[in-house]
Amino acid sequence: MTTAAAYDNRAILKYRISFTAGPDLEGTIERMSGTTVVGSTYYHGRPEPKGKFEGQYRHNKDPERQTVNLLANAVWERLGCNDDQYLAQILAQVTGGSIELHSDKGPCHSCRAILKDFLEHYPMITCVVTYRKTDGRGQQIPNLAPAGGDLCGAYGYEDAVEVNGNWCKVLR
């Protein structure tokens, strides 16, 4: 079950991925909260760990989750994959790359899990996550903000650092 977000969150993922043969895969994916991804989604995030919504997947419409899944779709298509076992056999065709994920709000526990899963599949890819340090009214947002409401966990990374007025975390 997923509920509509009380705010609009936008995520922009810029990527460039290199392969042993053929051109790089590069582009930008932009998503807004509340929309649904059409097609396969390889990474499913984590359910709410406790409380009223324990075990439910409340973050299916989060834009960070969606951008990573859409990128996974593009990589699988580029590699000609048809299942996880085949991916394991041809993964060496991905030789490197980078992704930059910027969102208005830091990624939640579910979206952080999806990023971690993606980077475990593609350890040769570097990921930089940035998110806003101030809200639309100029109020400071901590690097790790409580989820609030009935949701558990927090948004962002405890060890994110300030870079150019945003919070930044390099994942490796």
PDB file of C-alpha atoms in Angstrom, residues 12-106:
ATOM      1  CA  ILE A  12      16.927  13.981 -11.186  1.00  0.00           C
ATOM      2  CA  LEU A  13      19.373  11.211 -12.036  1.00  0.00           C
ATOM      3  CA  LYS A  14      22.180  11.942 -14.514  1.00  0.00           C
ATOM      4  CA  TYR A  15      24.172   8.953 -15.658  1.00  0.00           C
ATOM      5  CA  ARG A  16      26.991   7.819 -17.896  1.00  0.00           C
ATOM      6  CA  ILE A  17      27.835   4.125 -18.028  1.00  0.00           C
ATOM      7  CA  SER A  18      30.633   2.585 -20.104  1.00  0.00           C
ATOM      8  CA  PHE A  19      30.685  -0.872 -21.681  1.00  0.00           C
ATOM      9  CA  THR A  20      33.398  -3.064 -23.194  1.00  0.00           C
ATOM     10  CA  ALA A  21      31.834  -2.582 -26.622  1.00  0.00           C
ATOM     11  CA  GLY A  22      29.586   0.043 -28.108  1.00  0.00           C
ATOM     12  CA  PRO A  23      28.722   3.556 -27.026  1.00  0.00           C
ATOM     13  CA  ASP A  24      28.277   4.754 -23.468  1.00  0.00           C
ATOM     14  CA  LEU A  25      24.790   4.840 -22.042  1.00  0.00           C
ATOM     15  CA  GLU A  26      24.120   8.366 -20.870  1.00  0.00           C
ATOM     16  CA  GLY A  27      21.198  10.588 -20.113  1.00  0.00           C
ATOM     17  CA  THR A  28      18.960  12.115 -17.495  1.00  0.00           C
ATOM     18  CA  ILE A  29      15.903  10.669 -15.773  1.00  0.00           C
ATOM     19  CA  GLU A  30      13.561  12.984 -13.875  1.00  0.00           C
ATOM     20  CA  ARG A  31      10.639  11.842 -11.746  1.00  0.00           C
ATOM     21  CA  MET A  32       8.172  13.479  -9.353  1.00  0.00           C
ATOM     22  CA  SER A  33       6.719  11.829  -6.274  1.00  0.00           C
ATOM     23  CA  GLY A  34       3.340  10.184  -6.636  1.00  0.00           C
ATOM     24  CA  THR A  35       3.787   8.770 -10.145  1.00  0.00           C
ATOM     25  CA  THR A  36       4.026   5.095 -11.001  1.00  0.00           C
ATOM     26  CA  VAL A  37       6.826   3.389 -12.961  1.00  0.00           C
ATOM     27  CA  VAL A  38       5.603   1.408 -15.949  1.00  0.00           C
ATOM     28  CA  GLY A  39       7.671  -1.682 -16.699  1.00  0.00           C
ATOM     29  CA  SER A  40      10.062  -3.742 -14.643  1.00  0.00           C
ATOM     30  CA  THR A  41      11.364  -2.594 -11.304  1.00  0.00           C
ATOM     31  CA  TYR A  42      14.390  -4.568 -10.186  1.00  0.00           C
ATOM     32  CA  TYR A  43      14.855  -3.025  -6.783  1.00  0.00           C
ATOM     33  CA  HIS A  44      12.056  -3.126  -4.267  1.00  0.00           C
ATOM     34  CA  GLY A  45      13.342  -1.197  -1.275  1.00  0.00           C
ATOM     35  CA  ARG A  46      12.526  -1.983   2.319  1.00  0.00           C
ATOM     36  CA  PRO A  47       9.166  -2.140   4.046  1.00  0.00           C
ATOM     37  CA  GLU A  48       8.379   0.064   7.015  1.00  0.00           C
ATOM     38  CA  PRO A  49      10.274  -1.510   9.941  1.00  0.00           C
ATOM     39  CA  LYS A  50       7.824  -0.769  12.748  1.00  0.00           C
ATOM     40  CA  GLY A  51       4.764   1.114  13.838  1.00  0.00           C
ATOM     41  CA  LYS A  52       1.326   1.339  12.288  1.00  0.00           C
ATOM     42  CA  PHE A  53       2.591   0.536   8.770  1.00  0.00           C
ATOM     43  CA  GLU A  54       5.062  -2.216   9.696  1.00  0.00           C
ATOM     44  CA  GLY A  55       5.757  -4.494   6.730  1.00  0.00           C
ATOM     45  CA  GLN A  56       4.069  -2.187   4.209  1.00  0.00           C
ATOM     46  CA  TYR A  57       5.890  -0.651   1.259  1.00  0.00           C
ATOM     47  CA  ARG A  58       5.068   3.025   1.663  1.00  0.00           C
ATOM     48  CA  HIS A  59       7.745   4.299  -0.761  1.00  0.00           C
ATOM     49  CA  ASN A  60       6.806   2.726  -4.116  1.00  0.00           C
ATOM     50  CA  LYS A  61       6.110   6.135  -5.612  1.00  0.00           C
ATOM     51  CA  ASP A  62       9.279   7.837  -4.339  1.00  0.00           C
ATOM     52  CA  PRO A  63      11.146   9.450  -7.241  1.00  0.00           C
ATOM     53  CA  GLU A  64      14.599   8.307  -6.053  1.00  0.00           C
ATOM     54  CA  ARG A  65      13.428   4.681  -6.181  1.00  0.00           C
ATOM     55  CA  GLN A  66      11.901   5.188  -9.597  1.00  0.00           C
ATOM     56  CA  THR A  67      14.930   6.830 -11.213  1.00  0.00           C
ATOM     57  CA  VAL A  68      17.231   4.000 -10.116  1.00  0.00           C
ATOM     58  CA  ASN A  69      14.765   1.389 -11.393  1.00  0.00           C
ATOM     59  CA  LEU A  70      14.441   3.167 -14.738  1.00  0.00           C
ATOM     60  CA  LEU A  71      18.230   3.280 -15.020  1.00  0.00           C
ATOM     61  CA  ALA A  72      18.384  -0.453 -14.236  1.00  0.00           C
ATOM     62  CA  ASN A  73      15.842  -1.019 -17.035  1.00  0.00           C
ATOM     63  CA  ALA A  74      18.073   0.916 -19.467  1.00  0.00           C
ATOM     64  CA  VAL A  75      21.226  -1.011 -18.462  1.00  0.00           C
ATOM     65  CA  TRP A  76      19.457  -4.378 -18.725  1.00  0.00           C
ATOM     66  CA  GLU A  77      18.131  -3.434 -22.156  1.00  0.00           C
ATOM     67  CA  ARG A  78      21.574  -2.259 -23.300  1.00  0.00           C
ATOM     68  CA  LEU A  79      23.117  -5.555 -22.087  1.00  0.00           C
ATOM     69  CA  GLY A  80      20.323  -7.660 -23.604  1.00  0.00           C
ATOM     70  CA  CYS A  81      19.479  -9.220 -20.221  1.00  0.00           C
ATOM     71  CA  ASN A  82      16.565 -11.506 -19.648  1.00  0.00           C
ATOM     72  CA  ASP A  83      17.156 -12.561 -16.024  1.00  0.00           C
ATOM     73  CA  ASP A  84      19.404 -12.110 -12.989  1.00  0.00           C
ATOM     74  CA  GLN A  85      21.474 -15.214 -13.753  1.00  0.00           C
ATOM     75  CA  TYR A  86      22.304 -13.940 -17.248  1.00  0.00           C
ATOM     76  CA  LEU A  87      23.180 -10.525 -15.795  1.00  0.00           C
ATOM     77  CA  ALA A  88      25.748 -12.161 -13.499  1.00  0.00           C
ATOM     78  CA  GLN A  89      27.386 -13.771 -16.557  1.00  0.00           C
ATOM     79  CA  ILE A  90      27.687 -10.583 -18.602  1.00  0.00           C
ATOM     80  CA  LEU A  91      28.199  -7.983 -15.865  1.00  0.00           C
ATOM     81  CA  ALA A  92      31.863  -7.587 -16.872  1.00  0.00           C
ATOM     82  CA  GLN A  93      30.620  -5.742 -19.959  1.00  0.00           C
ATOM     83  CA  VAL A  94      29.968  -2.732 -17.695  1.00  0.00           C
ATOM     84  CA  THR A  95      33.421  -1.196 -17.270  1.00  0.00           C
ATOM     85  CA  GLY A  96      32.637   1.956 -15.293  1.00  0.00           C
ATOM     86  CA  GLY A  97      30.468   4.951 -14.956  1.00  0.00           C
ATOM     87  CA  SER A  98      28.903   7.496 -12.707  1.00  0.00           C
ATOM     88  CA  ILE A  99      25.484   8.508 -11.560  1.00  0.00           C
ATOM     89  CA  GLU A 100      24.473  11.734  -9.888  1.00  0.00           C
ATOM     90  CA  LEU A 101      21.174  11.674  -8.044  1.00  0.00           C
ATOM     91  CA  HIS A 102      19.745  14.968  -6.841  1.00  0.00           C
ATOM     92  CA  SER A 103      16.468  15.173  -4.972  1.00  0.00           C
ATOM     93  CA  ASP A 104      14.591  17.820  -3.059  1.00  0.00           C
ATOM     94  CA  LYS A 105      14.495  15.588   0.008  1.00  0.00           C
ATOM     95  CA  GLY A 106      17.170  13.113   1.043  1.00  0.00           C
TER      96      GLY A 106
END
